[in-house]
XYZ file of C-alpha atoms in Angstrom:
271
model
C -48.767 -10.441 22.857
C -46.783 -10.888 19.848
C -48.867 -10.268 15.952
C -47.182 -13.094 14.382
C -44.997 -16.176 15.392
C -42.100 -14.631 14.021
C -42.140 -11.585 15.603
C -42.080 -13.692 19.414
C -39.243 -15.646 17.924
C -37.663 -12.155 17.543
C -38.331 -10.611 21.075
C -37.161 -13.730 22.461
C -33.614 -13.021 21.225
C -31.769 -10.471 22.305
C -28.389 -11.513 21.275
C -26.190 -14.529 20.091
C -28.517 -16.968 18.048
C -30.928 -19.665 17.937
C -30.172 -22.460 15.888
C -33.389 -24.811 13.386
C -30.739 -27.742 12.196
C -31.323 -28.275 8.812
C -28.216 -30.501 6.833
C -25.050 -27.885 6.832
C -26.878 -24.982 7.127
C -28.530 -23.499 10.215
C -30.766 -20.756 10.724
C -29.664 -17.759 12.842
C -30.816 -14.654 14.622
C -29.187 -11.681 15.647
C -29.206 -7.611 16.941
C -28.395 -4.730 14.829
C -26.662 -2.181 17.282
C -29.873 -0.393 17.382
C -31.967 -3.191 18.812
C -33.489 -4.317 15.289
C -33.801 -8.205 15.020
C -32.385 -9.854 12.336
C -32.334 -13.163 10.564
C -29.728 -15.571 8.114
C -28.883 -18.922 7.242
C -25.231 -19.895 7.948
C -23.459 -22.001 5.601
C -20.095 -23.784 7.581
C -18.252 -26.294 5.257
C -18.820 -30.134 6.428
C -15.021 -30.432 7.368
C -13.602 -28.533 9.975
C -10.245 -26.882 9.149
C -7.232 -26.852 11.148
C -6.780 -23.150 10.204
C -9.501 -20.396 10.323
C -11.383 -19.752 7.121
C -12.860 -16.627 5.181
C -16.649 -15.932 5.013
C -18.920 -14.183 3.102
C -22.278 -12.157 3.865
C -24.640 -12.676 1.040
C -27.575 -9.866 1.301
C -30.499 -9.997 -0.083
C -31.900 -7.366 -1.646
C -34.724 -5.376 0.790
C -37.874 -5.804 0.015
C -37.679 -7.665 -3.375
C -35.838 -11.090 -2.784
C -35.235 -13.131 0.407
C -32.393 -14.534 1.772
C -33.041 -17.886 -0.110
C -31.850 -16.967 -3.079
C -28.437 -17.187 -1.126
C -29.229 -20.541 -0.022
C -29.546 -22.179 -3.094
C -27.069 -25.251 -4.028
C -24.714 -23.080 -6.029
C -24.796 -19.889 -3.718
C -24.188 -19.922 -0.007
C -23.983 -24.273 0.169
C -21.296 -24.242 -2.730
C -18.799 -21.453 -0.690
C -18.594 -23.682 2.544
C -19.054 -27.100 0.634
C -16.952 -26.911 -2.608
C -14.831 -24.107 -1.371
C -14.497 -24.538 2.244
C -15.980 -20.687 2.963
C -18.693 -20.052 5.340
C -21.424 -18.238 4.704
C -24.198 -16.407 5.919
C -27.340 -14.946 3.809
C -29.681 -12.463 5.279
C -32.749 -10.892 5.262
C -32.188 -6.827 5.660
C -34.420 -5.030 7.504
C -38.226 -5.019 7.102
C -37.618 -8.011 4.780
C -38.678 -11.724 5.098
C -37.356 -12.760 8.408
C -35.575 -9.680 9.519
C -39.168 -7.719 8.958
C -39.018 -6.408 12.758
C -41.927 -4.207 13.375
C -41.936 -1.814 9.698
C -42.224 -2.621 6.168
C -39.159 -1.797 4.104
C -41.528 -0.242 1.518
C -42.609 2.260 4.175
C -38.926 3.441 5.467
C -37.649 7.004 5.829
C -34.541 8.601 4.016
C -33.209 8.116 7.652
C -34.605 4.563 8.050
C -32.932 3.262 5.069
C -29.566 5.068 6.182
C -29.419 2.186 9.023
C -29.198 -0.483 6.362
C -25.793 -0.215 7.191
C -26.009 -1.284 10.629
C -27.351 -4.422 9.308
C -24.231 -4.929 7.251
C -22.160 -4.117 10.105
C -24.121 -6.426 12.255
C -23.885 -9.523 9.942
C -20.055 -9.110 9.557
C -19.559 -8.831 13.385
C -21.915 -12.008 13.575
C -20.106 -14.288 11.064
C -16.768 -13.227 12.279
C -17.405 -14.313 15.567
C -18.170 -17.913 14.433
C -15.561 -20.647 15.323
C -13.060 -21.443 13.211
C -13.908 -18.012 10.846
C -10.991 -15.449 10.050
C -12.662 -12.314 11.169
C -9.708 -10.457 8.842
C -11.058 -12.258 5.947
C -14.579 -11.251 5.153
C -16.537 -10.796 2.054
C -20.155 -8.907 1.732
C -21.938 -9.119 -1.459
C -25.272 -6.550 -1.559
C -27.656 -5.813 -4.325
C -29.548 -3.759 -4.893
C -30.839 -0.828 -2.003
C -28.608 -2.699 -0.600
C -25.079 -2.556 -2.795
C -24.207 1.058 -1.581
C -24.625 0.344 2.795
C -22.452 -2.814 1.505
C -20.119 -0.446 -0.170
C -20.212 1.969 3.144
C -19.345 -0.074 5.756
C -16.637 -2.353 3.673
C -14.858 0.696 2.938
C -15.001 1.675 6.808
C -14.356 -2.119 8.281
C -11.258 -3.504 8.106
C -12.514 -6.923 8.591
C -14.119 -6.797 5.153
C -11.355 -7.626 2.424
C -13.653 -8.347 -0.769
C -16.537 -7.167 -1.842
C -19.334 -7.874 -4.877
C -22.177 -5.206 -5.628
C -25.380 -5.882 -7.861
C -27.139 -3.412 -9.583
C -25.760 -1.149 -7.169
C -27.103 2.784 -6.697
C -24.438 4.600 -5.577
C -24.043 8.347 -4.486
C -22.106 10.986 -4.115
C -20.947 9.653 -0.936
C -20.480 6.351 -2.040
C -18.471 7.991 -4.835
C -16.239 9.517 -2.005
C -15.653 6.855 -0.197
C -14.397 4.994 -3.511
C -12.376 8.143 -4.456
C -10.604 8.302 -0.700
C -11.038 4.684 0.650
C -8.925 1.685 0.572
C -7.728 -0.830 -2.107
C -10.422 -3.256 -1.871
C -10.520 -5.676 -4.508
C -14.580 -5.538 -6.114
C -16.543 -7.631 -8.090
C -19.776 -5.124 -10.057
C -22.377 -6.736 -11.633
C -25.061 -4.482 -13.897
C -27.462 -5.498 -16.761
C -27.742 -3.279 -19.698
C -31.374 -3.115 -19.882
C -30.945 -1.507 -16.424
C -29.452 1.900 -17.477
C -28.720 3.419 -14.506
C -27.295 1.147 -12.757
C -25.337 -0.178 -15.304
C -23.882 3.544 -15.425
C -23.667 3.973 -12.014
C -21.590 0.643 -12.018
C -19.370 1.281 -14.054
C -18.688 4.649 -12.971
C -17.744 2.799 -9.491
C -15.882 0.087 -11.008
C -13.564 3.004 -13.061
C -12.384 4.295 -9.537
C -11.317 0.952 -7.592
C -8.066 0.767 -6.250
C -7.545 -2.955 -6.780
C -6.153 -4.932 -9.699
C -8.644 -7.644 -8.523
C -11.459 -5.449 -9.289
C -13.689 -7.084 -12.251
C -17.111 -5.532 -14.191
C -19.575 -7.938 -15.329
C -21.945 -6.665 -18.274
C -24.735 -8.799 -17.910
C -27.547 -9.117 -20.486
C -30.734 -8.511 -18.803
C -32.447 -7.956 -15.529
C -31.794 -6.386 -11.945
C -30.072 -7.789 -8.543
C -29.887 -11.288 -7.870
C -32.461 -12.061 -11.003
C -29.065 -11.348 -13.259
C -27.872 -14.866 -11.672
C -30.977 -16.484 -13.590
C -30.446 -14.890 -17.136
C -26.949 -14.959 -17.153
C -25.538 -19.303 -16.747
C -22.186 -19.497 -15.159
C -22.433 -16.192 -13.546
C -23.234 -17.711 -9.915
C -20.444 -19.801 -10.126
C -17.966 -16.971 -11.370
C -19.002 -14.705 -8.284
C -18.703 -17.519 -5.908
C -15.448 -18.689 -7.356
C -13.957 -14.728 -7.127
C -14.786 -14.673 -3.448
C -12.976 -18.444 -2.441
C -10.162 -16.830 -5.003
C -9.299 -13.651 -3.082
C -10.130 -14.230 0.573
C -8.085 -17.607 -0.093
C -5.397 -15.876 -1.377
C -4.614 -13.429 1.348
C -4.205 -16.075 3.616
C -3.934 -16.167 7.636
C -2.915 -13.413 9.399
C -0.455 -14.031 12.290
C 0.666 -11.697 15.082
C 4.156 -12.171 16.257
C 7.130 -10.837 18.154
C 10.985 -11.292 18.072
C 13.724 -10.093 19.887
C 16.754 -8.620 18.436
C 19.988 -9.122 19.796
C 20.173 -5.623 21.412
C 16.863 -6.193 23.437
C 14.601 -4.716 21.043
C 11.197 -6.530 20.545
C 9.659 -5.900 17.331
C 5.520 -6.576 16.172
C 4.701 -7.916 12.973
C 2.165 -9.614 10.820
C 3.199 -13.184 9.563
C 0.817 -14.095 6.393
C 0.854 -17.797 5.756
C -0.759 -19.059 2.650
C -4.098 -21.505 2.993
């Protein structure tokens, strides 16, 4: 027997998705690699393209916030609507619909380290999507969550943007910024939030990317900036449509030279 409706939704899906049709957006559940179920709402733009798109993982953060705060008008609906990016927000791990069988409040050091398999699981999920680029992903994590964000974009090489919140980041994280690739970010950090604000910045100083931006926001902590600070949504959103957009397809090809050679390449053509 299962203790609550949504947990026998859960252990009735082992992998793929189920699908609640509601307007553009549908809800979805999935597998972390390590069995734990978890749950989003994908946002697909009302048009199809004739070329494949970007998409972006919005995360809530664990624990605090739910995945709804993606799926507000201006958030996960205005990527694939007014910028023709899908989207998919999710609940983390032992949060709101991804709450398995543990409270997030009562993980381990070594419970929280799989937050990252979450990530990693969402990215695989959206990418596999029709009509999505899987080389032309964003993540955006707050939170707990900004540094397992940080991890695995740094690691995947599907993941070419990335926006942190009120991110904690540590030595490691620090590392992986110091030896990883140029990957344009977007930080956000209040100042009434002190550490993270320095912890931030301190990030932001040691991207690569000359799409990198810092956003000093007045007050408050993960997604909650968005509600203090008007525009700010839109500005994120907007930075995500901007750089995935701008990369444009990615195209495997061959040619033959007139010795017999054939040569590989990459052929980028522009959206």
């Amino acid at each position: 027997m299962c203790s609550s409706d949504l947990l026998c939704l859960m252990n009735l899906v082992w992998a793929g998705f189920v699908t609640i049709a509601r307007a553009e957006q549908t809800t979805v559940t999935f597998r972390a690699e390590d069995g734990w179920p978890l749950m989003g709402t994908l946002h697909m733009p009302d048009k199809k393209s004739d070329r494949p798109i970007p998409g972006v993982v919005l995360m809530a953060e664990p624990e605090w916030i739910v995945r709804s705060t993606f799926d507000a008008e201006d958030r996960g609906p205005a990527l694939a609507k007014k910028f023709g990016v899908a989207a998919l927000s999710l609940d983390m791990r032992g949060s709101g619909g991804s709450l398995g069988s543990q409270y997030f409040a009562t993980f381990s050091p070594a419970d929280m380290e799989k937050l990252q398999m979450d990530v990693r699981a969402a990215i695989k999920f959206l990418s596999s999507q029709a009509n999505v680029d899987p080389n032309r992903i964003g993540v955006l994590g707050a939170g707990d969550g900004a540094k397992y964000a940080l991890l695995e974009s740094m690691e995947n090489p599907a993941v070419q943007a990335l926006a942190l919140v009120s991110g904690a980041f540590d030595e490691k994280a620090m590392n992986y910024l110091r030896r990883g690739k140029e990957l344009p970010m977007f930080f956000v950090a209040a100042k009434d939030d002190p550490d993270s604000f320095r912890e931030s910045a301190g990030a932001f100083s040691l991207s690569k990317s000359k799409h990198s931006d810092f956003y000093a926001a007045a007050k408050g902590h993960g997604t909650v900036i968005f509600s203090h600070e008007e525009g700010l949504v839109d500005k994120v959103m907007a930075w995500f449509a901007e750089t995935l957009q701008g990369l444009g397809t990615e195209k495997l090809i061959t040619m033959n030279t007139p010795d017999g050679w054939t040569l590989y390449g990459k052929l980028r053509l522009p959206d």
